[in-house]
PDB file of N, CA, C and O and ligand atoms in Angstrom:
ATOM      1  N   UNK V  24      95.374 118.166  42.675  1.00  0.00           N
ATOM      2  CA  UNK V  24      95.433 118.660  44.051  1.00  0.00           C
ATOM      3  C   UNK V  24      96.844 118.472  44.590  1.00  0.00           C
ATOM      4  O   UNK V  24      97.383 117.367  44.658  1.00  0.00           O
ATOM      5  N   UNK V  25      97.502 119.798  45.029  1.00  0.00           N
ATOM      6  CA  UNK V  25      98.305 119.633  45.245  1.00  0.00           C
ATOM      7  C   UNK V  25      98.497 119.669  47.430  1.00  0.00           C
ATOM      8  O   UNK V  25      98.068 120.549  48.176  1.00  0.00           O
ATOM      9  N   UNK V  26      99.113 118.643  47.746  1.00  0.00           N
ATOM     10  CA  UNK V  26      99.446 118.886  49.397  1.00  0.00           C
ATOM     11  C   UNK V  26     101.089 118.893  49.499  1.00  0.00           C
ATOM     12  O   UNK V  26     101.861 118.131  48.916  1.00  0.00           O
ATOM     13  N   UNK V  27     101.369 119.841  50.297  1.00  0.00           N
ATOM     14  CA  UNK V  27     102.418 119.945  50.744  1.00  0.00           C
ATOM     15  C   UNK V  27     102.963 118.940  51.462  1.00  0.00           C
ATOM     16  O   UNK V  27     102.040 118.533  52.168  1.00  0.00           O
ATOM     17  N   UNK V  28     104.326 118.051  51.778  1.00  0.00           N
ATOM     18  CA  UNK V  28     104.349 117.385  52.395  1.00  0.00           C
ATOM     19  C   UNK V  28     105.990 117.751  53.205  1.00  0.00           C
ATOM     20  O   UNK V  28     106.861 118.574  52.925  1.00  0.00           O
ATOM     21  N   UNK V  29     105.879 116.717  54.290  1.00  0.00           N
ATOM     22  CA  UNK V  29     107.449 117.247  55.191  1.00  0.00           C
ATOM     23  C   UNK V  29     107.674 115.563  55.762  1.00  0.00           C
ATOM     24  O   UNK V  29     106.963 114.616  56.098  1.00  0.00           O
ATOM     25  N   UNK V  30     108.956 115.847  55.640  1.00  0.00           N
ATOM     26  CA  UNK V  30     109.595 114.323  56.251  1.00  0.00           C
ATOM     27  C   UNK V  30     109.749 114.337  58.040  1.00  0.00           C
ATOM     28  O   UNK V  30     110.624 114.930  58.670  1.00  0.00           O
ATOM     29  N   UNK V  31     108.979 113.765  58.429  1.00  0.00           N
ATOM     30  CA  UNK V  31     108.498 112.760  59.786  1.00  0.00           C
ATOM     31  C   UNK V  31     109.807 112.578  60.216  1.00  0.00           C
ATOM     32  O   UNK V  31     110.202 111.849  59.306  1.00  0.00           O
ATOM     33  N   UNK V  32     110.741 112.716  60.939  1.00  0.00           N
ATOM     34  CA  UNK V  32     111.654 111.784  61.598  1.00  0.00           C
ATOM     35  C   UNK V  32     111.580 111.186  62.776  1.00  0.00           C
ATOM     36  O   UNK V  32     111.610 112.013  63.688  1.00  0.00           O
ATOM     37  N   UNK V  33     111.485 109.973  63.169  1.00  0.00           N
ATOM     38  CA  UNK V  33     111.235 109.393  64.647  1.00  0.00           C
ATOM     39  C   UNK V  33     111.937 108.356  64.993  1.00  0.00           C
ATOM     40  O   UNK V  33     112.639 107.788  64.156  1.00  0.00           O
ATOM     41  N   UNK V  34     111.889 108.077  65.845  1.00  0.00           N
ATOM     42  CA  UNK V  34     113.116 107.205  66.701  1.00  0.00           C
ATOM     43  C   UNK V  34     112.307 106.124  67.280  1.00  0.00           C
ATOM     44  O   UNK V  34     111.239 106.298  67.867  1.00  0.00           O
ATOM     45  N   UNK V  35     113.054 104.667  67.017  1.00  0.00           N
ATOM     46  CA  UNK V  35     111.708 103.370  67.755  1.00  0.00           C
ATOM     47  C   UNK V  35     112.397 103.403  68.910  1.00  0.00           C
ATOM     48  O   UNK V  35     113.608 103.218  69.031  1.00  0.00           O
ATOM     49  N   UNK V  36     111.277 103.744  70.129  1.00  0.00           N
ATOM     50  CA  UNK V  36     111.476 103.490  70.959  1.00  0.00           C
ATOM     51  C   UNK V  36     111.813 101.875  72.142  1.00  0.00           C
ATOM     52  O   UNK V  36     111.689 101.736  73.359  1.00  0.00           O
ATOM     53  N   UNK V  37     112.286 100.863  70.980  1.00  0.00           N
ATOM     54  CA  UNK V  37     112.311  99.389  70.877  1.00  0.00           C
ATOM     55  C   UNK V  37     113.602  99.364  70.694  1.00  0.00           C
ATOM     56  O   UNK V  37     114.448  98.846  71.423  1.00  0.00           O
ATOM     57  N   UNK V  38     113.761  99.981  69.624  1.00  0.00           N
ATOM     58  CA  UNK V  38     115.195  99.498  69.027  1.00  0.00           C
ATOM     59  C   UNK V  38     116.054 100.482  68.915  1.00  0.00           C
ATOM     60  O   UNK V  38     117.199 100.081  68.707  1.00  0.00           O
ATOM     61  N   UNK V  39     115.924 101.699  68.979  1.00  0.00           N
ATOM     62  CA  UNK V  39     116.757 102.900  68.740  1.00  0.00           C
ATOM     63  C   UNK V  39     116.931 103.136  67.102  1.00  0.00           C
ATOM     64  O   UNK V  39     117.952 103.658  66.653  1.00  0.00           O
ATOM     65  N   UNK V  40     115.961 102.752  66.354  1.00  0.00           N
ATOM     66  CA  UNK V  40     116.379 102.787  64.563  1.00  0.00           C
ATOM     67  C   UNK V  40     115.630 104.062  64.491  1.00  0.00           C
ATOM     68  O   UNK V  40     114.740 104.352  65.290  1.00  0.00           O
ATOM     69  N   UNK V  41     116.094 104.974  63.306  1.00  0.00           N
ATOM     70  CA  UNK V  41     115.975 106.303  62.804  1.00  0.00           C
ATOM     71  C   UNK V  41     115.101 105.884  61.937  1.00  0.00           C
ATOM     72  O   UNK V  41     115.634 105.348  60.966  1.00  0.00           O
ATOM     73  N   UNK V  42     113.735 105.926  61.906  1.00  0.00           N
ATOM     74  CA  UNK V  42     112.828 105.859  61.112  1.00  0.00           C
ATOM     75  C   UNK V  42     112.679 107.359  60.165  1.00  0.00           C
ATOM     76  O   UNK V  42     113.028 108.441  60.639  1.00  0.00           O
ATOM     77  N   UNK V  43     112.176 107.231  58.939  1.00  0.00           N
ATOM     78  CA  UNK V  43     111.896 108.312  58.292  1.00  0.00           C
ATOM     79  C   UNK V  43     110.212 108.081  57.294  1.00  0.00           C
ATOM     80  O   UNK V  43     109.942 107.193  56.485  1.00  0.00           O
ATOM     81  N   UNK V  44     109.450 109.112  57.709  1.00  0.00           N
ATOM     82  CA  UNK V  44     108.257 109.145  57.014  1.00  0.00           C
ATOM     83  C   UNK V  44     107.853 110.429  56.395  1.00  0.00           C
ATOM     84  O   UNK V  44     108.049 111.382  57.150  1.00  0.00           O
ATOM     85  N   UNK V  45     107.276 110.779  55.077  1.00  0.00           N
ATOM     86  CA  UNK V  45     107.088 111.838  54.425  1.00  0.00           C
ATOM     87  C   UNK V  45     105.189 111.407  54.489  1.00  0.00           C
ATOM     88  O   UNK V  45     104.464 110.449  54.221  1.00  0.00           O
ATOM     89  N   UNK V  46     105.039 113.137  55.144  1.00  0.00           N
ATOM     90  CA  UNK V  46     103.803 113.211  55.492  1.00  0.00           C
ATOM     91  C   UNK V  46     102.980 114.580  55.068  1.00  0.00           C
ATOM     92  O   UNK V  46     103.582 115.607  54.756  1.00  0.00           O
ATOM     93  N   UNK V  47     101.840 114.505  55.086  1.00  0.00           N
ATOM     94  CA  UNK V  47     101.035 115.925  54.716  1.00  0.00           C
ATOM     95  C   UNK V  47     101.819 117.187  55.984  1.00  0.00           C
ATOM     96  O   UNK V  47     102.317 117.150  57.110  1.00  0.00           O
ATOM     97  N   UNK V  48     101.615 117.868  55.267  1.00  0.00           N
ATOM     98  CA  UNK V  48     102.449 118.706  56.154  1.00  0.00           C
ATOM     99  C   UNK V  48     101.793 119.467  57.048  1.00  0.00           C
ATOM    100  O   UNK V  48     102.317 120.430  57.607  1.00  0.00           O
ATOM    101  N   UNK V  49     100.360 119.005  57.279  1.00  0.00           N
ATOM    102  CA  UNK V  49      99.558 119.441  58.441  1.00  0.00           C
ATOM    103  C   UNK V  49      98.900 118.192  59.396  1.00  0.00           C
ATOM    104  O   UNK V  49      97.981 118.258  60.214  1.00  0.00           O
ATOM    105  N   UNK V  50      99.640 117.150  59.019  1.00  0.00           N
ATOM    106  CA  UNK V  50      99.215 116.263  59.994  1.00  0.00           C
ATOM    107  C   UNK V  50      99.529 115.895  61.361  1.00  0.00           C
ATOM    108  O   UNK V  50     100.713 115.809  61.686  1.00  0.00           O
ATOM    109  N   UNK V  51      98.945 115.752  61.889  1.00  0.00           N
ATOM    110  CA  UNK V  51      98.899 115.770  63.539  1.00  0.00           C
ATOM    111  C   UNK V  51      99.586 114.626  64.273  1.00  0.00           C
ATOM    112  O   UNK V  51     100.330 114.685  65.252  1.00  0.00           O
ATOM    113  N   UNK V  52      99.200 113.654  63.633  1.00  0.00           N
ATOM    114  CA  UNK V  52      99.262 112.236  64.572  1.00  0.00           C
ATOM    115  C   UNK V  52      99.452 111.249  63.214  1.00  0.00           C
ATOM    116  O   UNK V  52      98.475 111.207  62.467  1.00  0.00           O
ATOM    117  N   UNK V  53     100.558 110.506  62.865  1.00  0.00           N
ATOM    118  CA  UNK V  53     100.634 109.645  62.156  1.00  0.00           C
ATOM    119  C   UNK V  53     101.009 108.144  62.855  1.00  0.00           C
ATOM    120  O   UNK V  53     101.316 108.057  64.044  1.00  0.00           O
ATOM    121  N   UNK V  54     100.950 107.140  62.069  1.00  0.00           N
ATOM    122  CA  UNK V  54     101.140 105.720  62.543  1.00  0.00           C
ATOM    123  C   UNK V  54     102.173 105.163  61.528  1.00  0.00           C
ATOM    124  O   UNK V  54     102.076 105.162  60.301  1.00  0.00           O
ATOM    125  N   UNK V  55     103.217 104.676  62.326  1.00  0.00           N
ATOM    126  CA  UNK V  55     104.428 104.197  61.184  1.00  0.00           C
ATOM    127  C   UNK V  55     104.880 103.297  61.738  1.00  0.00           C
ATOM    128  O   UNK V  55     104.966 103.408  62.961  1.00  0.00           O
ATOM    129  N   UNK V  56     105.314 102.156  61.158  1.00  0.00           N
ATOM    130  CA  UNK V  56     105.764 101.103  61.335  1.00  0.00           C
ATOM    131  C   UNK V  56     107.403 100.874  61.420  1.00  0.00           C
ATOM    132  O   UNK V  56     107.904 101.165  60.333  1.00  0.00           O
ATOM    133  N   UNK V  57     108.188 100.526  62.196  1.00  0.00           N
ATOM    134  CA  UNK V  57     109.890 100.828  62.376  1.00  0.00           C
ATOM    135  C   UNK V  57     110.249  99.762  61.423  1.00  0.00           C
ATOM    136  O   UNK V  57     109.858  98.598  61.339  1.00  0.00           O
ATOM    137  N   UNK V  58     111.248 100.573  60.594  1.00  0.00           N
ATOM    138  CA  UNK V  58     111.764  99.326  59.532  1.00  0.00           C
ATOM    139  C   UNK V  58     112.202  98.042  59.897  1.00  0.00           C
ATOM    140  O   UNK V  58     112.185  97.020  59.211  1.00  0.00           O
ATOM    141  N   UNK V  59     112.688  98.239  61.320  1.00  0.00           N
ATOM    142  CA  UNK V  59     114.170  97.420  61.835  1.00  0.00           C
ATOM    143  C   UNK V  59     113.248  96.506  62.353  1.00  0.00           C
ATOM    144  O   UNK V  59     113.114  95.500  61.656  1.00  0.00           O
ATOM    145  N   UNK V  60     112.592  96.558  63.341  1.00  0.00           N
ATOM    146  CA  UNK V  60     112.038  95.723  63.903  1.00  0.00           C
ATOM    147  C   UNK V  60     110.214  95.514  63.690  1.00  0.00           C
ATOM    148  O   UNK V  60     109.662  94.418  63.590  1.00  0.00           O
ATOM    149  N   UNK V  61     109.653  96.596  63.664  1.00  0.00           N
ATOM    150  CA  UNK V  61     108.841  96.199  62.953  1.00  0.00           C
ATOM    151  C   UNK V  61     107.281  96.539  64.005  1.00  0.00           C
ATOM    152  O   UNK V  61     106.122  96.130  64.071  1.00  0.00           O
ATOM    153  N   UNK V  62     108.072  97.422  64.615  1.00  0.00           N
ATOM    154  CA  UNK V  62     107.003  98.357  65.783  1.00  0.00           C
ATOM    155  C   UNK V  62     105.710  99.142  65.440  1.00  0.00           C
ATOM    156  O   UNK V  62     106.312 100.176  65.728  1.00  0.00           O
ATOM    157  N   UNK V  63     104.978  99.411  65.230  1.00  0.00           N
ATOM    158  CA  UNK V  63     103.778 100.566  65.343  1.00  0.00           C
ATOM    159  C   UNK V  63     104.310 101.314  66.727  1.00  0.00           C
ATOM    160  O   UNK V  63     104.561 100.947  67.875  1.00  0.00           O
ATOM    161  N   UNK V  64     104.344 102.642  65.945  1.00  0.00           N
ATOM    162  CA  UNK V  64     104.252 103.513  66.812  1.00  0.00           C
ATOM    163  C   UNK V  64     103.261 104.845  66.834  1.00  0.00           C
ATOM    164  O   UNK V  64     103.831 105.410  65.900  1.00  0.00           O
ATOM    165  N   UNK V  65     102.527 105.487  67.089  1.00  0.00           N
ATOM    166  CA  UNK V  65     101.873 106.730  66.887  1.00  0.00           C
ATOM    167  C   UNK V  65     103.148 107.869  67.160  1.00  0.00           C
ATOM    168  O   UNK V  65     103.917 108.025  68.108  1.00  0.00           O
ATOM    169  N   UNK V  66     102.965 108.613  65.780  1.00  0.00           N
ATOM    170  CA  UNK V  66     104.127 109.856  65.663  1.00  0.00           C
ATOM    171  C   UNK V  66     103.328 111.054  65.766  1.00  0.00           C
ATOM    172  O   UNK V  66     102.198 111.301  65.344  1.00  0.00           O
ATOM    173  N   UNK V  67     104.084 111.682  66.358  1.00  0.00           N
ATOM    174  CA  UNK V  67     103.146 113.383  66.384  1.00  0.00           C
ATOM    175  C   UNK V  67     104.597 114.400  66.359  1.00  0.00           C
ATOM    176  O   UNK V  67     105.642 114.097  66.934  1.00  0.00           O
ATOM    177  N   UNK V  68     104.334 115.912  65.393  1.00  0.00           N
ATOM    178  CA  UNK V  68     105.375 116.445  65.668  1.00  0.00           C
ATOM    179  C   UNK V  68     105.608 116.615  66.866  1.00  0.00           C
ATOM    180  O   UNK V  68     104.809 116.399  67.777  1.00  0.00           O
ATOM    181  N   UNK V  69     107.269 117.213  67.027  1.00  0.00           N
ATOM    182  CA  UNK V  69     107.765 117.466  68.210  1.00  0.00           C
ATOM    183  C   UNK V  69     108.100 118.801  68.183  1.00  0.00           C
ATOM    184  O   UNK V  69     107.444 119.578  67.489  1.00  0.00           O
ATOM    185  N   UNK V  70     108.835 119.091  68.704  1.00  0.00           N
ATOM    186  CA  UNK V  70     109.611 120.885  68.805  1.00  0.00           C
ATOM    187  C   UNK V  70     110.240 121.263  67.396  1.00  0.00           C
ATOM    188  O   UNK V  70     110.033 122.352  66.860  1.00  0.00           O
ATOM    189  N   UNK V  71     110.876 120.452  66.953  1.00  0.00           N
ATOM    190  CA  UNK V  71     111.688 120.551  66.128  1.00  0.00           C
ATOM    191  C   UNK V  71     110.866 120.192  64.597  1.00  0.00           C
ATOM    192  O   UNK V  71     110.173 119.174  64.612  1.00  0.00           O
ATOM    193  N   UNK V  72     110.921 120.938  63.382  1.00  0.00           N
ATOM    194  CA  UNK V  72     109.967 120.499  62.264  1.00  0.00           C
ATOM    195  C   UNK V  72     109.988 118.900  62.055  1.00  0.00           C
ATOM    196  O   UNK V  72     108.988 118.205  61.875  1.00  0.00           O
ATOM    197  N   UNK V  73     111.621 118.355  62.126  1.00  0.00           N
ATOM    198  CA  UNK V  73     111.897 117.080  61.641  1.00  0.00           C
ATOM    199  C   UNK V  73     111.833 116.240  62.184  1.00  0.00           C
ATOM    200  O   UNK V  73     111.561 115.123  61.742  1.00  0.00           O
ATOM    201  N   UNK V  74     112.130 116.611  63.611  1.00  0.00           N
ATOM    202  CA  UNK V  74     112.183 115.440  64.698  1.00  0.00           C
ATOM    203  C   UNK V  74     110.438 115.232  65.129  1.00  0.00           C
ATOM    204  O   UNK V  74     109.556 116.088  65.070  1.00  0.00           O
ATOM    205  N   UNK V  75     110.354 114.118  65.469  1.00  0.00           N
ATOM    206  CA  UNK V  75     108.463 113.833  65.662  1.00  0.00           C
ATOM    207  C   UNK V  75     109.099 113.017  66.800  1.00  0.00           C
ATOM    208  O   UNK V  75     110.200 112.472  66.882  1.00  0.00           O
ATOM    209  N   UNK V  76     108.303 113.084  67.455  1.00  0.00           N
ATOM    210  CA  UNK V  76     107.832 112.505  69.462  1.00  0.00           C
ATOM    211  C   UNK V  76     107.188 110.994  68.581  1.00  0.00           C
ATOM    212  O   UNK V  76     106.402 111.009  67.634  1.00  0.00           O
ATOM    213  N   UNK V  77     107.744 109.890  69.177  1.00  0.00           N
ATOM    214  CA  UNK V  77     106.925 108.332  68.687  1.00  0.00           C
ATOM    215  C   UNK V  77     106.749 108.036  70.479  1.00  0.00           C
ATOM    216  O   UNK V  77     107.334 108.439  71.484  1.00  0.00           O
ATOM    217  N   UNK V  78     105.739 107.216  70.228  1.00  0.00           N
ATOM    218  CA  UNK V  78     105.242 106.560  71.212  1.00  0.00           C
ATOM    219  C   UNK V  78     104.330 104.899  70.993  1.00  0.00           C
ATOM    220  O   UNK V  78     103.158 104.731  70.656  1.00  0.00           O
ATOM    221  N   UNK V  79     105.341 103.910  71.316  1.00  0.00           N
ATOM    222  CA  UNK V  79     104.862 102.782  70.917  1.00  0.00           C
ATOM    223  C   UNK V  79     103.623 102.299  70.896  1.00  0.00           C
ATOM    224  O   UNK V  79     103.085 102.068  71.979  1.00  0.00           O
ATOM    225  N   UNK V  80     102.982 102.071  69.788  1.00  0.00           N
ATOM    226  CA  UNK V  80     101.306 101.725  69.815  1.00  0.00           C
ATOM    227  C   UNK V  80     101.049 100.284  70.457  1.00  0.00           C
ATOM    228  O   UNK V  80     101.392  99.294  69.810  1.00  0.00           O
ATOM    229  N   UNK V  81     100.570 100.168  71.467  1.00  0.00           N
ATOM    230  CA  UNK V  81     100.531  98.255  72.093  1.00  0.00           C
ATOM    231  C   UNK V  81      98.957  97.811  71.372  1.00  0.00           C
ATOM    232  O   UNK V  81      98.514  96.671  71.512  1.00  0.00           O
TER     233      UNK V  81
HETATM  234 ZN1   ZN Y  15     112.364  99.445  65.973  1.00  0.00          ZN
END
């Protein structure tokens, strides 16, 4: 089975670090953890294919 996938880019809204996640390429809402510091955030695309909207998960 093959899924297409596309790289996630998001920004921690904590720390300002450039997170990068490779994801199904129809997914909606992902959860990624910021390397730097070490945030959960919920990612969803944004406007842009690469750039994804994060919003810190509390
Ligand atoms: Zn961070």
């Amino acid at each position: 089975m093959t899924v297409s996938a596309v790289t996630a880019e998001w920004i921690c809204t904590r720390c300002g670090t450039t997170n990068r996640k490779l994801v199904p390429s129809d997914a909606r809402e992902i959860e990624d953890r910021c390397l730097h510091c070490g945030a959960e955030h919920e990612v969803r695309p944004g406007a842009r294919p690469t750039r994804w909207e994060a919003e810190l998960d509390d």
